[in-house]
Amino acid sequence: MDPFSVQSGEPFVFRGNSDRGVLLIHGFTGSPSYLRHLAAYLNQWGFHVVVMRLAGHGSTPEILAKTTAGDWKHSALEAWNVLKDLAPRRSLMGVSLGGALALHLAAQEGLAVERVVSIAAPIYLKWMQGIGRLLPFIQPFHPYVYKRRLQVANRQELMDLGFYDRIPLAALHALMTFVREEVRPALPAVTAPTMIMHSLGDEKVHPKSAKYIYSHIGASKKELLWLPQATHDPFQGGVNADLYFKILDFLSQSDHLAYVPHAPHSALVPVPA
């Protein structure tokens, strides 16, 4: 599959030529499409890559408003089972809500998760501190919050890729409850080697979230990396070769992967020697 053809909000799979695979999980109100370059880059190095779509995404904000954390967990587990049929050695990588789901999935017994990459997982939301428990009372009067980022010239382009222009407060409340009641308690059970990444300039999730995860996961092998990007999601805005290589390096540690590019992927990003 040509990664440049993955222009919609549909999930997709790149088949690799090794025994390793990775499941990529996008963020809240996001889309699989913005992970296509990373997926193709990892696939260049032989990884089987499954890029899933979370329940309630790729449709409408009204459908997302009716979606629960149970729906997100179910869709993540279904995608994991797809990867299970492709590769015996399987890892997880998620961004924002996807990072929280990756950690929660890695904590489950019997899944044999090899490695975890969590980016900007929302333990502490900057702009929601103090009012999270009020959301059920606010929702009937203000059910949506519009994204300022999409009130720009490329608004329609982003929406065509599967992004939403507004956030359903009901789904946001479900996210916060999921993190507080399920993700935080599960962190000690995450024993797979884990890399935690966070942008110091994250405008949505407080960077202390990364420190919390690092301090509470049960993994003896763990890394905490601060990203220079001044944004919540480092994958939006084009190819990021340095970030891609950091993820590849972590996922393939102790291995010596031969670079065998699959046309037409070879021109995506510079591949380190």
Short mmCIF file of C-alpha atoms in Angstrom, two decimals:
data_model
loop_
_atom_site.label_atom_id
_atom_site.label_comp_id
_atom_site.label_asym_id
_atom_site.label_seq_id
_atom_site.Cartn_x
_atom_site.Cartn_y
_atom_site.Cartn_z
CA MET A 1 0.00 0.00 0.00
CA ASP A 2 1.23 3.44 -0.91
CA PRO A 3 1.32 5.52 2.30
CA PHE A 4 0.50 8.66 0.35
CA SER A 5 -2.79 7.08 -0.72
CA VAL A 6 -3.91 6.78 2.91
CA GLN A 7 -5.65 10.14 2.88
CA SER A 8 -8.90 9.32 4.66
CA GLY A 9 -9.74 8.41 8.21
CA GLU A 10 -9.73 4.69 7.44
CA PRO A 11 -7.58 2.19 9.40
CA PHE A 12 -4.88 0.39 7.44
CA VAL A 13 -2.18 -2.30 7.59
CA PHE A 14 1.36 -2.42 6.19
CA ARG A 15 2.69 -5.98 6.02
CA GLY A 16 6.38 -6.31 6.86
CA ASN A 17 9.08 -8.92 6.28
CA SER A 18 10.20 -9.68 9.85
CA ASP A 19 8.77 -11.29 12.98
CA ARG A 20 8.04 -7.92 14.62
CA GLY A 21 4.92 -5.82 14.54
CA VAL A 22 3.52 -2.68 16.13
CA LEU A 23 0.03 -1.33 16.70
CA LEU A 24 -0.28 2.47 16.31
CA ILE A 25 -3.15 4.19 18.13
CA HIS A 26 -4.16 7.75 17.27
CA GLY A 27 -5.41 10.39 19.68
CA PHE A 28 -8.77 11.75 20.83
CA THR A 29 -10.79 13.26 17.93
CA GLY A 30 -7.82 12.40 15.70
CA SER A 31 -7.37 10.11 12.73
CA PRO A 32 -5.22 7.17 11.56
CA SER A 33 -4.16 9.25 8.56
CA TYR A 34 -1.59 11.40 10.36
CA LEU A 35 0.30 8.28 11.47
CA ARG A 36 0.77 7.03 7.89
CA HIS A 37 4.31 8.40 7.49
CA LEU A 38 5.51 6.81 10.74
CA ALA A 39 3.79 3.57 9.76
CA ALA A 40 5.53 3.50 6.39
CA TYR A 41 8.89 4.34 8.00
CA LEU A 42 8.64 1.44 10.46
CA ASN A 43 7.48 -0.80 7.63
CA GLN A 44 10.66 0.07 5.72
CA TRP A 45 12.56 -1.68 8.49
CA GLY A 46 10.47 -4.83 8.23
CA PHE A 47 7.79 -4.15 10.85
CA HIS A 48 4.23 -5.25 10.32
CA VAL A 49 2.22 -2.13 11.17
CA VAL A 50 -1.45 -1.93 12.09
CA VAL A 51 -2.88 1.59 12.29
CA MET A 52 -6.26 1.34 13.96
CA ARG A 53 -9.21 3.70 14.20
CA LEU A 54 -10.77 4.23 17.60
CA ALA A 55 -14.49 3.75 18.06
CA GLY A 56 -16.45 6.95 17.49
CA HIS A 57 -13.81 8.38 15.17
CA GLY A 58 -13.92 8.72 11.40
CA SER A 59 -17.65 9.43 11.58
CA THR A 60 -19.18 12.46 13.31
CA PRO A 61 -18.74 14.26 16.65
CA GLU A 62 -22.32 13.27 17.44
CA ILE A 63 -21.39 9.59 17.24
CA LEU A 64 -18.25 10.16 19.32
CA ALA A 65 -20.43 11.82 21.98
CA LYS A 66 -22.16 8.45 22.49
CA THR A 67 -18.91 6.47 22.66
CA THR A 68 -17.55 5.03 25.91
CA ALA A 69 -14.13 4.00 27.15
CA GLY A 70 -15.32 0.42 26.80
CA ASP A 71 -15.79 1.03 23.09
CA TRP A 72 -12.24 2.41 22.77
CA LYS A 73 -10.77 -0.53 24.68
CA HIS A 74 -12.69 -2.99 22.52
CA SER A 75 -11.49 -1.42 19.27
CA ALA A 76 -7.88 -1.42 20.55
CA LEU A 77 -8.10 -5.10 21.49
CA GLU A 78 -9.59 -5.98 18.11
CA ALA A 79 -6.70 -4.22 16.35
CA TRP A 80 -4.22 -6.00 18.63
CA ASN A 81 -5.70 -9.33 17.52
CA VAL A 82 -5.18 -8.32 13.89
CA LEU A 83 -1.50 -7.70 14.66
CA LYS A 84 -1.35 -10.99 16.57
CA ASP A 85 -2.09 -12.83 13.33
CA LEU A 86 0.78 -11.02 11.57
CA ALA A 87 3.71 -11.03 14.00
CA PRO A 88 4.81 -13.11 17.00
CA ARG A 89 6.69 -10.15 18.54
CA ARG A 90 4.29 -7.26 19.08
CA SER A 91 4.63 -3.74 20.48
CA LEU A 92 2.32 -0.79 21.10
CA MET A 93 2.59 2.92 20.34
CA GLY A 94 -0.05 5.52 21.08
CA VAL A 95 -0.50 9.28 21.10
CA SER A 96 -2.60 11.15 23.68
CA LEU A 97 -5.67 8.96 24.33
CA GLY A 98 -3.87 6.37 22.20
CA GLY A 99 -0.92 6.50 24.61
CA ALA A 100 -3.24 5.92 27.56
CA LEU A 101 -4.85 2.99 25.75
CA ALA A 102 -1.43 1.54 24.92
CA LEU A 103 -0.45 1.62 28.59
CA HIS A 104 -3.76 0.13 29.67
CA LEU A 105 -3.51 -2.64 27.07
CA ALA A 106 0.09 -3.40 28.06
CA ALA A 107 -1.05 -3.91 31.65
CA GLN A 108 -3.40 -6.75 30.71
CA GLU A 109 -2.27 -10.29 31.46
CA GLY A 110 -1.55 -12.69 28.64
CA LEU A 111 -1.09 -10.21 25.79
CA ALA A 112 2.70 -10.60 25.62
CA VAL A 113 3.41 -6.98 24.76
CA GLU A 114 7.09 -6.64 23.89
CA ARG A 115 7.56 -2.84 24.09
CA VAL A 116 5.45 0.27 24.66
CA VAL A 117 5.79 3.83 23.38
CA SER A 118 3.46 6.33 25.07
CA ILE A 119 3.39 9.90 23.75
CA ALA A 120 1.52 12.74 25.51
CA ALA A 121 -0.76 10.41 27.47
CA PRO A 122 -3.28 12.67 29.27
CA ILE A 123 -2.83 12.04 32.97
CA TYR A 124 -3.25 15.78 33.64
CA LEU A 125 -5.18 17.94 31.18
CA LYS A 126 -4.09 21.57 31.37
CA TRP A 127 -7.34 23.30 30.55
CA MET A 128 -9.66 20.89 32.39
CA GLN A 129 -8.08 20.89 35.83
CA GLY A 130 -10.69 21.61 38.47
CA ILE A 131 -13.79 21.33 36.27
CA GLY A 132 -13.64 17.71 35.14
CA ARG A 133 -16.29 16.58 37.61
CA LEU A 134 -18.57 19.41 36.47
CA LEU A 135 -18.69 18.19 32.88
CA PRO A 136 -21.91 16.15 33.31
CA PHE A 137 -23.64 19.35 34.43
CA ILE A 138 -22.15 21.50 31.66
CA GLN A 139 -22.89 19.10 28.79
CA PRO A 140 -26.67 19.74 28.52
CA PHE A 141 -26.01 23.44 27.92
CA HIS A 142 -22.70 23.28 26.03
CA PRO A 143 -22.32 19.78 24.52
CA TYR A 144 -19.34 20.72 22.29
CA VAL A 145 -16.18 22.79 22.43
CA TYR A 146 -14.86 23.98 19.07
CA LYS A 147 -11.18 23.54 18.28
CA ARG A 148 -9.38 26.79 17.63
CA ARG A 149 -6.73 24.91 15.62
CA LEU A 150 -9.32 24.02 12.97
CA GLN A 151 -10.67 27.53 12.58
CA VAL A 152 -8.02 28.12 9.94
CA ALA A 153 -7.52 27.83 6.19
CA ASN A 154 -6.80 24.08 6.24
CA ARG A 155 -9.90 23.26 8.29
CA GLN A 156 -11.65 21.34 5.51
CA GLU A 157 -8.47 19.48 4.60
CA LEU A 158 -8.06 18.24 8.17
CA MET A 159 -11.70 17.25 8.39
CA ASP A 160 -11.36 15.30 5.14
CA LEU A 161 -8.55 13.34 6.83
CA GLY A 162 -10.92 12.32 9.60
CA PHE A 163 -10.31 15.03 12.21
CA TYR A 164 -13.21 16.63 14.07
CA ASP A 165 -13.69 20.37 14.37
CA ARG A 166 -15.29 20.12 17.81
CA ILE A 167 -14.94 18.07 20.98
CA PRO A 168 -17.99 16.37 22.52
CA LEU A 169 -17.86 17.05 26.26
CA ALA A 170 -19.53 13.70 26.98
CA ALA A 171 -16.64 11.88 25.28
CA LEU A 172 -14.10 14.12 27.01
CA HIS A 173 -15.65 13.20 30.34
CA ALA A 174 -15.40 9.51 29.38
CA LEU A 175 -11.71 10.02 28.57
CA MET A 176 -10.97 11.70 31.91
CA THR A 177 -12.85 9.02 33.84
CA PHE A 178 -11.02 6.27 31.97
CA VAL A 179 -7.62 7.76 32.76
CA ARG A 180 -8.46 8.39 36.42
CA GLU A 181 -10.22 5.11 37.20
CA GLU A 182 -8.54 2.61 34.86
CA VAL A 183 -5.24 3.84 33.42
CA ARG A 184 -3.64 5.20 36.59
CA PRO A 185 -4.37 2.08 38.67
CA ALA A 186 -3.07 -0.15 35.85
CA LEU A 187 0.35 1.51 35.53
CA PRO A 188 2.17 -0.74 38.05
CA ALA A 189 1.17 -3.74 35.91
CA VAL A 190 2.98 -2.31 32.84
CA THR A 191 6.19 -4.34 32.94
CA ALA A 192 7.24 -4.29 29.27
CA PRO A 193 10.11 -1.90 28.42
CA THR A 194 8.48 1.49 27.97
CA MET A 195 9.47 4.78 26.37
CA ILE A 196 7.51 7.83 27.50
CA MET A 197 7.68 10.93 25.30
CA HIS A 198 6.20 14.37 25.86
CA SER A 199 6.56 17.84 24.39
CA LEU A 200 7.56 20.45 26.93
CA GLY A 201 5.43 22.92 25.00
CA ASP A 202 2.32 20.72 25.05
CA GLU A 203 -0.63 23.11 25.13
CA LYS A 204 -3.23 20.48 26.13
CA VAL A 205 -1.65 17.91 28.44
CA HIS A 206 0.63 18.95 31.29
CA PRO A 207 4.17 17.55 30.94
CA LYS A 208 3.98 16.33 34.55
CA SER A 209 1.82 13.55 33.07
CA ALA A 210 4.99 11.99 31.65
CA LYS A 211 6.72 12.14 35.03
CA TYR A 212 3.71 10.52 36.68
CA ILE A 213 3.72 7.64 34.20
CA TYR A 214 7.48 7.17 34.52
CA SER A 215 7.23 7.03 38.32
CA HIS A 216 4.30 4.64 38.48
CA ILE A 217 4.79 2.03 35.74
CA GLY A 218 6.18 -1.30 36.86
CA ALA A 219 8.72 -1.62 34.05
CA SER A 220 12.34 -1.86 35.14
CA LYS A 221 13.47 -0.72 31.69
CA LYS A 222 11.97 2.67 30.96
CA GLU A 223 12.93 5.94 29.31
CA LEU A 224 11.55 9.46 29.54
CA LEU A 225 12.28 11.73 26.57
CA TRP A 226 11.31 15.38 26.23
CA LEU A 227 10.44 16.49 22.71
CA PRO A 228 11.35 19.95 21.39
CA GLN A 229 8.02 20.42 19.58
CA ALA A 230 5.75 23.07 21.08
CA THR A 231 2.61 21.07 20.38
CA HIS A 232 0.51 18.33 21.90
CA ASP A 233 0.75 15.96 18.96
CA PRO A 234 4.22 15.80 17.38
CA PHE A 235 2.97 13.84 14.36
CA GLN A 236 0.79 16.58 12.98
CA GLY A 237 2.59 18.91 10.64
CA GLY A 238 4.50 16.53 8.38
CA VAL A 239 7.41 14.12 8.51
CA ASN A 240 9.60 14.18 11.63
CA ALA A 241 12.66 12.03 10.88
CA ASP A 242 14.31 12.48 14.30
CA LEU A 243 11.18 11.39 16.14
CA TYR A 244 10.66 8.45 13.81
CA PHE A 245 14.19 7.23 14.39
CA LYS A 246 13.85 7.48 18.18
CA ILE A 247 10.75 5.30 18.01
CA LEU A 248 12.38 2.82 15.62
CA ASP A 249 15.51 2.65 17.76
CA PHE A 250 13.50 1.86 20.88
CA LEU A 251 11.23 -0.71 19.23
CA SER A 252 14.19 -2.53 17.68
CA GLN A 253 16.70 -2.37 20.53
CA SER A 254 18.98 -5.42 20.73
CA ASP A 255 18.14 -6.19 17.13
CA HIS A 256 20.11 -5.46 13.96
CA LEU A 257 17.49 -4.77 11.33
CA ALA A 258 18.52 -4.80 7.71
CA TYR A 259 17.15 -1.89 5.73
CA VAL A 260 15.16 -3.38 2.88
CA PRO A 261 12.83 -0.64 1.60
CA HIS A 262 9.51 -1.62 0.08
CA ALA A 263 8.77 0.57 -2.94
CA PRO A 264 7.27 3.16 -2.95
CA HIS A 265 8.12 3.81 0.71
CA SER A 266 11.84 4.42 0.24
CA ALA A 267 11.55 8.17 -0.34
CA LEU A 268 9.52 8.95 2.78
CA VAL A 269 12.19 10.02 5.25
CA PRO A 270 15.96 9.75 5.54
CA VAL A 271 16.93 6.37 6.94
CA PRO A 272 19.85 6.46 9.39
CA ALA A 273 22.96 4.58 8.29
#
